[in-house]
Short mmCIF file of C-alpha atoms in Angstrom, two decimals:
data_model
loop_
_atom_site.label_atom_id
_atom_site.label_comp_id
_atom_site.label_asym_id
_atom_site.label_seq_id
_atom_site.Cartn_x
_atom_site.Cartn_y
_atom_site.Cartn_z
CA MET T 1397 -53.50 -15.21 46.78
CA ALA T 1398 -51.03 -17.73 48.15
CA GLU T 1399 -50.26 -20.67 45.89
CA VAL T 1400 -50.66 -23.10 48.80
CA ASP T 1401 -54.31 -22.05 49.08
CA LEU T 1402 -54.90 -22.66 45.39
CA ASP T 1403 -53.17 -26.04 45.52
CA ALA T 1404 -55.27 -27.08 48.49
CA VAL T 1405 -58.51 -25.98 46.81
CA ARG T 1406 -57.52 -27.61 43.54
CA SER T 1407 -56.74 -30.87 45.30
CA HIS T 1408 -60.02 -30.76 47.23
CA LEU T 1409 -62.07 -30.16 44.06
CA GLY T 1410 -60.17 -32.84 42.18
CA HIS T 1411 -60.83 -35.40 44.92
CA LEU T 1412 -64.56 -34.66 44.69
CA GLY T 1413 -64.52 -34.48 40.87
CA GLN T 1414 -66.00 -30.97 40.87
CA ALA T 1415 -65.54 -28.07 38.47
CA PRO T 1416 -64.20 -24.77 39.88
CA GLY T 1417 -67.55 -22.95 40.04
CA PRO T 1418 -68.43 -20.36 42.73
CA VAL T 1419 -70.58 -22.76 44.77
CA GLU T 1420 -68.06 -25.59 44.62
CA VAL T 1421 -65.13 -23.30 45.45
CA GLY T 1422 -67.01 -21.76 48.37
CA ALA T 1423 -67.77 -25.22 49.78
CA ALA T 1424 -64.15 -26.28 49.27
CA LEU T 1425 -62.86 -23.20 51.11
CA ARG T 1426 -65.17 -23.88 54.05
CA GLY T 1427 -64.20 -27.55 54.07
CA LEU T 1428 -60.54 -26.54 54.27
CA GLY T 1429 -61.21 -24.09 57.08
CA LEU T 1430 -60.21 -21.12 54.94
CA LEU T 1431 -61.68 -17.64 54.86
CA VAL T 1432 -64.87 -17.40 52.82
CA SER T 1433 -66.17 -14.17 51.35
CA ASP T 1434 -67.56 -13.06 48.00
CA THR T 1435 -64.22 -11.47 47.09
CA VAL T 1436 -62.16 -14.53 48.06
CA VAL T 1437 -64.49 -16.90 46.20
CA ARG T 1438 -64.48 -14.70 43.10
CA GLU T 1439 -60.67 -14.37 43.08
CA THR T 1440 -60.18 -18.08 43.73
CA VAL T 1441 -62.53 -19.07 40.88
CA ALA T 1442 -60.74 -16.64 38.53
CA ALA T 1443 -57.31 -17.98 39.55
CA LEU T 1444 -58.33 -21.63 39.15
CA ARG T 1445 -59.92 -21.03 35.75
CA ARG T 1446 -56.91 -19.01 34.64
CA ASP T 1447 -54.67 -21.96 35.53
CA SER T 1448 -56.86 -24.43 33.66
CA LEU T 1449 -57.76 -22.40 30.56
CA GLY T 1450 -55.74 -20.37 28.09
CA ALA T 1451 -52.17 -19.39 28.92
CA GLY T 1452 -52.67 -18.89 32.65
CA VAL T 1453 -50.94 -15.83 34.11
CA LEU T 1454 -49.59 -15.03 30.62
CA ASP T 1455 -53.05 -14.47 29.16
CA PRO T 1456 -53.19 -10.73 30.00
CA LEU T 1457 -49.87 -10.23 28.20
CA LEU T 1458 -51.14 -12.00 25.09
CA GLN T 1459 -54.10 -9.62 25.00
CA LEU T 1460 -52.04 -6.43 25.06
CA PRO T 1461 -52.21 -4.38 21.83
CA GLY T 1462 -49.26 -4.91 19.53
CA VAL T 1463 -47.75 -7.90 21.35
CA THR T 1464 -46.00 -10.30 18.98
CA ASP T 1465 -44.03 -12.50 21.39
CA VAL T 1466 -44.11 -13.54 25.05
CA LEU T 1467 -40.96 -15.29 26.28
CA VAL T 1468 -40.51 -17.08 29.60
CA ASN T 1469 -37.05 -18.06 30.89
CA GLY T 1470 -37.95 -19.91 34.07
CA PRO T 1471 -40.49 -18.78 36.68
CA ASP T 1472 -38.86 -15.40 37.42
CA GLN T 1473 -38.16 -14.02 33.95
CA VAL T 1474 -40.93 -13.03 31.55
CA PHE T 1475 -40.39 -10.77 28.53
CA LEU T 1476 -42.67 -9.44 25.82
CA ASP T 1477 -42.25 -7.75 22.47
CA ARG T 1478 -44.63 -4.97 21.48
CA GLY T 1479 -42.74 -3.86 18.39
CA ALA T 1480 -39.87 -2.02 20.09
CA GLY T 1481 -37.77 -4.99 21.10
CA LEU T 1482 -37.93 -7.19 24.19
CA GLU T 1483 -38.98 -5.63 27.48
CA PRO T 1484 -39.40 -7.23 30.91
CA ALA T 1485 -42.94 -7.95 32.10
CA ALA T 1486 -44.15 -7.72 35.68
CA VAL T 1487 -45.68 -11.21 35.56
CA ARG T 1488 -44.05 -13.94 37.62
CA PHE T 1489 -44.83 -17.58 38.34
CA SER T 1490 -45.03 -18.86 41.90
CA GLY T 1491 -42.42 -21.48 41.08
CA GLU T 1492 -41.15 -24.02 38.58
CA GLU T 1493 -44.07 -26.35 39.31
CA GLU T 1494 -46.68 -23.82 38.17
CA LEU T 1495 -44.71 -22.97 35.02
CA ARG T 1496 -44.13 -26.60 34.08
CA ARG T 1497 -47.80 -27.40 34.70
CA LEU T 1498 -48.77 -24.63 32.26
CA ALA T 1499 -46.34 -25.88 29.60
CA VAL T 1500 -47.57 -29.48 29.89
CA ARG T 1501 -51.20 -28.35 29.77
CA LEU T 1502 -50.64 -26.22 26.64
CA ALA T 1503 -48.96 -29.17 24.93
CA ALA T 1504 -51.73 -31.57 25.98
CA SER T 1505 -54.41 -29.18 24.68
CA VAL T 1506 -53.21 -29.89 21.13
CA GLY T 1507 -52.55 -33.60 21.70
CA ARG T 1508 -48.79 -33.29 22.19
CA ARG T 1509 -46.63 -35.00 24.78
CA LEU T 1510 -44.25 -33.00 27.00
CA ASP T 1511 -42.24 -34.77 29.69
CA ASP T 1512 -38.66 -35.74 30.46
CA GLY T 1513 -38.80 -38.33 27.67
CA VAL T 1514 -39.90 -35.67 25.13
CA PRO T 1515 -38.58 -32.43 26.72
CA PHE T 1516 -39.60 -29.98 24.00
CA VAL T 1517 -42.64 -29.28 21.87
CA ASP T 1518 -43.60 -26.90 19.07
CA ALA T 1519 -47.28 -26.50 18.30
CA ARG T 1520 -50.06 -24.08 17.39
CA LEU T 1521 -52.86 -23.57 19.90
CA PRO T 1522 -56.52 -23.40 18.79
CA ASN T 1523 -56.46 -19.58 19.13
CA GLY T 1524 -53.58 -19.37 16.64
CA VAL T 1525 -50.82 -18.71 19.17
CA ARG T 1526 -47.69 -20.70 18.40
CA VAL T 1527 -46.09 -22.24 21.48
CA HIS T 1528 -42.63 -23.69 21.93
CA ALA T 1529 -41.73 -25.24 25.29
CA VAL T 1530 -38.51 -26.69 26.69
CA LEU T 1531 -38.31 -28.48 30.04
CA PRO T 1532 -35.54 -28.01 32.66
CA CYS T 1533 -33.79 -31.26 31.78
CA VAL T 1534 -32.37 -29.42 28.74
CA ALA T 1535 -32.76 -25.78 29.83
CA ASP T 1536 -30.79 -24.56 32.83
CA ALA T 1537 -33.15 -21.61 33.52
CA GLY T 1538 -36.06 -23.95 34.18
CA THR T 1539 -39.04 -24.47 31.89
CA CYS T 1540 -38.85 -22.08 28.95
CA LEU T 1541 -41.87 -20.95 26.94
CA SER T 1542 -41.94 -18.99 23.70
CA LEU T 1543 -45.36 -17.78 22.57
CA ARG T 1544 -45.75 -16.18 19.13
CA VAL T 1545 -48.97 -14.17 18.78
CA PRO T 1546 -50.49 -14.12 15.28
CA ASN T 1547 -51.29 -10.79 13.69
CA ARG T 1548 -54.73 -9.69 14.79
CA GLN T 1549 -54.90 -7.35 11.81
CA ARG T 1550 -54.36 -8.06 8.15
CA LEU T 1551 -51.86 -5.40 7.23
CA SER T 1552 -51.93 -4.21 3.63
CA LEU T 1553 -49.06 -2.72 1.69
CA ALA T 1554 -50.76 0.65 2.22
CA ASP T 1555 -50.49 0.05 5.98
CA TRP T 1556 -46.77 -0.61 5.58
CA ALA T 1557 -46.41 2.68 3.70
CA ALA T 1558 -48.51 4.58 6.26
CA SER T 1559 -46.35 3.31 9.14
CA GLY T 1560 -43.16 4.32 7.37
CA SER T 1561 -41.98 0.76 6.76
CA VAL T 1562 -41.73 1.07 2.97
CA THR T 1563 -41.03 4.04 0.73
CA GLY T 1564 -43.34 5.16 -2.04
CA GLU T 1565 -40.96 3.82 -4.68
CA GLY T 1566 -40.66 0.55 -2.81
CA ALA T 1567 -44.44 0.13 -2.62
CA GLU T 1568 -44.73 0.84 -6.34
CA LEU T 1569 -42.08 -1.77 -7.18
CA LEU T 1570 -43.66 -4.41 -4.93
CA THR T 1571 -47.12 -3.80 -6.39
CA ALA T 1572 -45.77 -4.16 -9.92
CA LEU T 1573 -43.80 -7.28 -8.87
CA VAL T 1574 -47.02 -9.05 -7.84
CA ALA T 1575 -48.95 -7.83 -10.89
CA CYS T 1576 -46.27 -9.16 -13.28
CA ARG T 1577 -46.41 -12.63 -11.68
CA LEU T 1578 -42.68 -12.79 -11.04
CA ALA T 1579 -41.43 -15.48 -8.65
CA PHE T 1580 -39.88 -14.01 -5.51
CA LEU T 1581 -38.73 -14.75 -1.98
CA VAL T 1582 -38.95 -12.45 1.02
CA SER T 1583 -35.80 -12.81 3.13
CA GLY T 1584 -34.92 -11.49 6.58
CA GLY T 1585 -34.11 -12.42 10.13
CA THR T 1586 -36.43 -13.68 12.88
CA GLY T 1587 -39.13 -11.12 13.70
CA SER T 1588 -38.21 -8.87 10.78
CA GLY T 1589 -41.70 -8.99 9.27
CA LYS T 1590 -41.19 -11.47 6.40
CA THR T 1591 -44.52 -13.24 6.85
CA THR T 1592 -46.40 -9.99 7.47
CA LEU T 1593 -45.03 -8.45 4.28
CA LEU T 1594 -45.74 -11.59 2.25
CA GLY T 1595 -49.34 -11.57 3.51
CA ALA T 1596 -49.69 -7.92 2.46
CA LEU T 1597 -48.34 -8.71 -1.03
CA LEU T 1598 -50.69 -11.67 -1.45
CA GLY T 1599 -53.54 -9.27 -0.76
CA LEU T 1600 -52.60 -7.59 -4.06
CA VAL T 1601 -53.15 -10.76 -6.09
CA PRO T 1602 -56.21 -10.36 -8.38
CA ALA T 1603 -59.39 -11.89 -6.97
CA THR T 1604 -59.73 -14.06 -10.08
CA GLU T 1605 -56.60 -16.05 -9.13
CA ARG T 1606 -56.46 -19.01 -6.74
CA ILE T 1607 -53.79 -18.97 -4.02
CA VAL T 1608 -52.69 -22.23 -2.36
CA ILE T 1609 -50.48 -21.81 0.71
CA ALA T 1610 -48.40 -24.53 2.37
CA GLU T 1611 -47.03 -23.73 5.83
CA ASP T 1612 -45.28 -25.52 8.63
CA SER T 1613 -47.37 -23.50 11.10
CA ARG T 1614 -50.35 -21.51 9.86
CA GLU T 1615 -49.49 -17.80 9.94
CA LEU T 1616 -50.41 -16.28 6.58
CA ARG T 1617 -53.91 -14.79 6.42
CA PRO T 1618 -54.00 -12.76 3.22
CA ALA T 1619 -57.00 -10.58 2.49
CA HIS T 1620 -57.94 -12.55 -0.60
CA PRO T 1621 -61.28 -14.16 -1.52
CA HIS T 1622 -59.86 -17.39 -3.00
CA CYS T 1623 -57.15 -18.72 -0.73
CA VAL T 1624 -56.57 -22.32 0.43
CA ARG T 1625 -54.26 -22.78 3.43
CA LEU T 1626 -52.54 -26.10 4.15
CA GLU T 1627 -50.70 -26.74 7.41
CA ALA T 1628 -48.14 -29.41 8.26
CA ARG T 1629 -48.90 -31.80 11.11
CA PRO T 1630 -46.47 -33.30 13.63
CA PRO T 1631 -46.65 -36.98 14.62
CA ASN T 1632 -49.04 -37.97 17.39
CA ALA T 1633 -48.03 -39.47 20.72
CA GLU T 1634 -47.49 -42.83 18.98
CA GLY T 1635 -45.17 -41.24 16.42
CA ALA T 1636 -47.60 -41.64 13.52
CA GLY T 1637 -49.67 -39.34 11.34
CA ALA T 1638 -47.04 -36.71 10.50
CA VAL T 1639 -47.55 -34.55 7.39
CA ASN T 1640 -44.48 -32.55 6.41
CA LEU T 1641 -44.09 -29.49 4.22
CA THR T 1642 -42.67 -31.47 1.30
CA GLN T 1643 -45.86 -33.54 1.18
CA LEU T 1644 -48.00 -30.42 1.37
CA VAL T 1645 -46.20 -28.78 -1.56
CA ARG T 1646 -46.81 -31.87 -3.68
CA GLN T 1647 -50.49 -31.89 -2.74
CA ALA T 1648 -50.78 -28.15 -3.40
CA LEU T 1649 -49.56 -28.69 -6.97
CA ARG T 1650 -52.57 -30.96 -7.57
CA MET T 1651 -55.00 -28.27 -6.41
CA ARG T 1652 -54.71 -26.04 -9.48
CA PRO T 1653 -52.93 -23.09 -7.86
CA ASP T 1654 -52.54 -19.86 -9.79
CA ARG T 1655 -50.07 -18.84 -7.10
CA LEU T 1656 -48.17 -21.43 -5.06
CA VAL T 1657 -46.94 -20.03 -1.74
CA ILE T 1658 -44.67 -21.60 0.88
CA GLY T 1659 -44.91 -19.74 4.15
CA GLU T 1660 -41.27 -20.44 4.95
CA VAL T 1661 -38.74 -22.38 2.90
CA ARG T 1662 -36.72 -24.29 5.47
CA GLY T 1663 -35.85 -27.72 4.13
CA ALA T 1664 -36.33 -30.38 1.48
CA GLU T 1665 -39.51 -28.73 0.16
CA LEU T 1666 -37.28 -26.22 -1.67
CA ALA T 1667 -36.62 -28.82 -4.39
CA ASP T 1668 -40.36 -29.27 -4.99
CA LEU T 1669 -40.95 -25.51 -5.03
CA LEU T 1670 -38.23 -24.90 -7.62
CA SER T 1671 -39.53 -27.78 -9.70
CA ALA T 1672 -43.03 -26.28 -9.59
CA LEU T 1673 -41.81 -22.82 -10.55
CA ASN T 1674 -40.02 -24.38 -13.53
CA THR T 1675 -43.17 -26.10 -14.78
CA GLY T 1676 -45.43 -23.14 -15.45
CA HIS T 1677 -46.50 -22.07 -11.96
CA GLU T 1678 -45.79 -18.35 -12.28
CA GLY T 1679 -45.90 -15.91 -9.41
CA GLY T 1680 -44.84 -18.41 -6.75
CA CYS T 1681 -43.38 -16.97 -3.58
CA GLY T 1682 -42.39 -17.62 0.01
CA THR T 1683 -40.08 -16.51 2.78
CA VAL T 1684 -36.62 -17.63 3.85
CA HIS T 1685 -34.41 -16.82 6.83
CA ALA T 1686 -31.23 -14.99 5.76
CA ASN T 1687 -29.00 -12.28 7.17
CA SER T 1688 -29.08 -10.39 3.87
CA ALA T 1689 -30.40 -10.78 0.35
CA ALA T 1690 -26.83 -11.38 -0.82
CA ASP T 1691 -26.67 -14.46 1.41
CA VAL T 1692 -29.84 -16.09 0.04
CA PRO T 1693 -28.19 -18.23 -2.71
CA ALA T 1694 -25.83 -19.76 -0.14
CA ARG T 1695 -28.73 -20.31 2.23
CA LEU T 1696 -30.70 -22.06 -0.51
CA GLU T 1697 -27.71 -24.30 -1.25
CA ALA T 1698 -27.80 -25.56 2.33
CA LEU T 1699 -31.56 -26.15 2.19
CA ALA T 1700 -31.37 -27.90 -1.18
CA ALA T 1701 -28.85 -30.36 0.23
CA LEU T 1702 -31.55 -31.50 2.68
CA GLY T 1703 -33.70 -32.45 -0.30
CA GLY T 1704 -30.89 -34.30 -2.05
CA LEU T 1705 -30.38 -31.53 -4.61
CA GLY T 1706 -26.72 -30.94 -5.48
CA ARG T 1707 -25.14 -27.52 -5.87
CA ASP T 1708 -25.05 -27.49 -9.67
CA ALA T 1709 -28.62 -28.80 -9.95
CA LEU T 1710 -29.81 -26.21 -7.43
CA HIS T 1711 -28.30 -23.30 -9.31
CA SER T 1712 -29.61 -24.58 -12.62
CA GLN T 1713 -33.14 -24.76 -11.20
CA LEU T 1714 -32.77 -21.48 -9.35
CA ALA T 1715 -31.70 -19.52 -12.43
CA ALA T 1716 -34.88 -20.50 -14.26
CA ALA T 1717 -37.30 -20.39 -11.32
CA LEU T 1718 -36.61 -17.33 -9.18
CA GLN T 1719 -36.38 -13.73 -10.35
CA VAL T 1720 -36.48 -11.37 -7.37
CA LEU T 1721 -35.43 -11.23 -3.71
CA VAL T 1722 -37.07 -8.80 -1.29
CA HIS T 1723 -35.17 -8.26 1.95
CA VAL T 1724 -36.73 -6.87 5.14
CA ARG T 1725 -35.08 -6.03 8.43
CA ARG T 1726 -35.95 -4.60 11.79
CA LEU T 1727 -34.73 -1.11 12.64
CA PRO T 1728 -33.37 -0.15 16.08
CA ASP T 1729 -36.68 1.62 16.86
CA GLY T 1730 -38.56 -1.66 16.29
CA ARG T 1731 -39.98 -0.73 12.90
CA ARG T 1732 -39.99 -3.30 10.11
CA TRP T 1733 -38.30 -1.98 6.99
CA VAL T 1734 -38.30 -3.06 3.35
CA ASP T 1735 -34.55 -2.81 2.87
CA GLU T 1736 -33.77 -3.79 -0.70
CA LEU T 1737 -34.73 -5.64 -3.85
CA ARG T 1738 -32.27 -7.80 -5.77
CA LEU T 1739 -32.38 -9.85 -8.95
CA VAL T 1740 -31.26 -13.49 -9.08
CA ARG T 1741 -28.94 -14.01 -12.02
CA PRO T 1742 -26.45 -16.78 -13.00
CA ASP T 1743 -22.78 -15.91 -13.15
CA PRO T 1744 -21.64 -16.38 -16.80
CA ALA T 1745 -18.28 -17.74 -15.63
CA THR T 1746 -19.48 -20.31 -13.09
CA GLY T 1747 -23.17 -20.79 -13.89
CA ARG T 1748 -23.99 -20.32 -10.23
CA CYS T 1749 -26.60 -17.81 -9.18
CA ARG T 1750 -25.87 -14.56 -7.44
CA SER T 1751 -28.20 -11.91 -6.07
CA LEU T 1752 -27.40 -8.63 -7.80
CA PRO T 1753 -28.42 -5.28 -6.25
CA ALA T 1754 -31.30 -3.44 -7.91
CA VAL T 1755 -32.45 -0.89 -5.34
CA ARG T 1756 -31.81 -0.26 -1.64
CA PHE T 1757 -33.83 2.06 0.59
CA VAL T 1758 -32.23 4.02 3.42
CA PRO T 1759 -34.38 4.76 6.49
CA GLY T 1760 -34.96 8.49 6.82
CA GLY T 1761 -34.51 9.15 3.11
CA GLY T 1762 -32.27 8.18 0.26
CA THR T 1763 -32.28 5.43 -2.33
CA PHE T 1764 -29.29 3.58 -3.77
CA ARG T 1765 -29.83 2.22 -7.27
CA GLY T 1766 -27.73 -0.82 -8.08
CA GLU T 1767 -26.48 -2.31 -11.31
CA CYS T 1768 -29.79 -4.10 -11.97
CA HIS T 1769 -32.11 -1.18 -11.23
CA ASP T 1770 -33.07 -0.55 -14.85
CA GLU T 1771 -33.49 -4.28 -15.50
CA LEU T 1772 -35.82 -4.60 -12.49
CA ASN T 1773 -37.94 -1.73 -13.79
CA ARG T 1774 -38.18 -3.40 -17.19
CA LEU T 1775 -39.20 -6.71 -15.62
CA VAL T 1776 -42.04 -5.14 -13.65
CA GLY T 1777 -43.11 -2.79 -16.44
CA LEU T 1778 -42.12 0.53 -14.87
#
């Protein structure tokens, strides 16, 4: 259906203050001298409602099985990820106006402003989809949308093993890691499965323990009967009311957590997490972006600086707070893969922490046991 027809009908209904129901749309079509039939009315109503509810023309993509991301680079480029990397989608927008209207409406639906004065927004929609939008004044392709679809299933560690994403030995080590209440971080790149794996591991926590989760955007949904989830909040249109992750971590510590979890360590909250792990909160965990497990100490140095924590203080806290790093990556075939486990240990010469290899798993078979393999087994009781 031509966009000009929809615009004319939309304008007509808006002038009369009417909702896009079948009767109202039929009357509007006749008033505009347009063709009226049951099929035209039905298609027009569907198109108008699609443009005013949900994600518009992107809604069918978000409903596809296995979709994790839908990316829009201007009105003529739409991509989706179904677990095998990005692939082009057949969906197109009629023009920049339709795409921008969708972005502004999605932002407004969660009380956020999106215009040339505030040309980008990051928010979570009521259905759990995380949306990031950038307007053309800072993006040369036109309005850009990035939609992250939450997991519709709660994957367990057994599901990871069944899909070939973790070896039997790896699953055994991870299970023992959770049972022994060791503090750990899951590291990896964007889309590698860090949050999904952490959610699966939290499902192994005994039902008698209380989990308190602090997240910038709510993504973790562990299959656990006693779990409290806290979510940060951006400022409103007046710039007030923001609740950041650092504040949430401090509140979480007052909620008697048996396990304190930070969905993603990305800033000043790292100092509060390390402080908590050094004051008797065993079994704490979270995720962190890093290219490899070996790079995590350097990555944490950069994050600690945001919280005013110097290098020496960071490594002193880190040595006492964190025991294990679990690294995940995405294979060329799209599969998530538990790549390796490392121990965090201070260097006797410098006092600064390093991540030392314990065990690395090779896709297709093979396991490399590092210098700390036996120590890791002793820590987890294997």
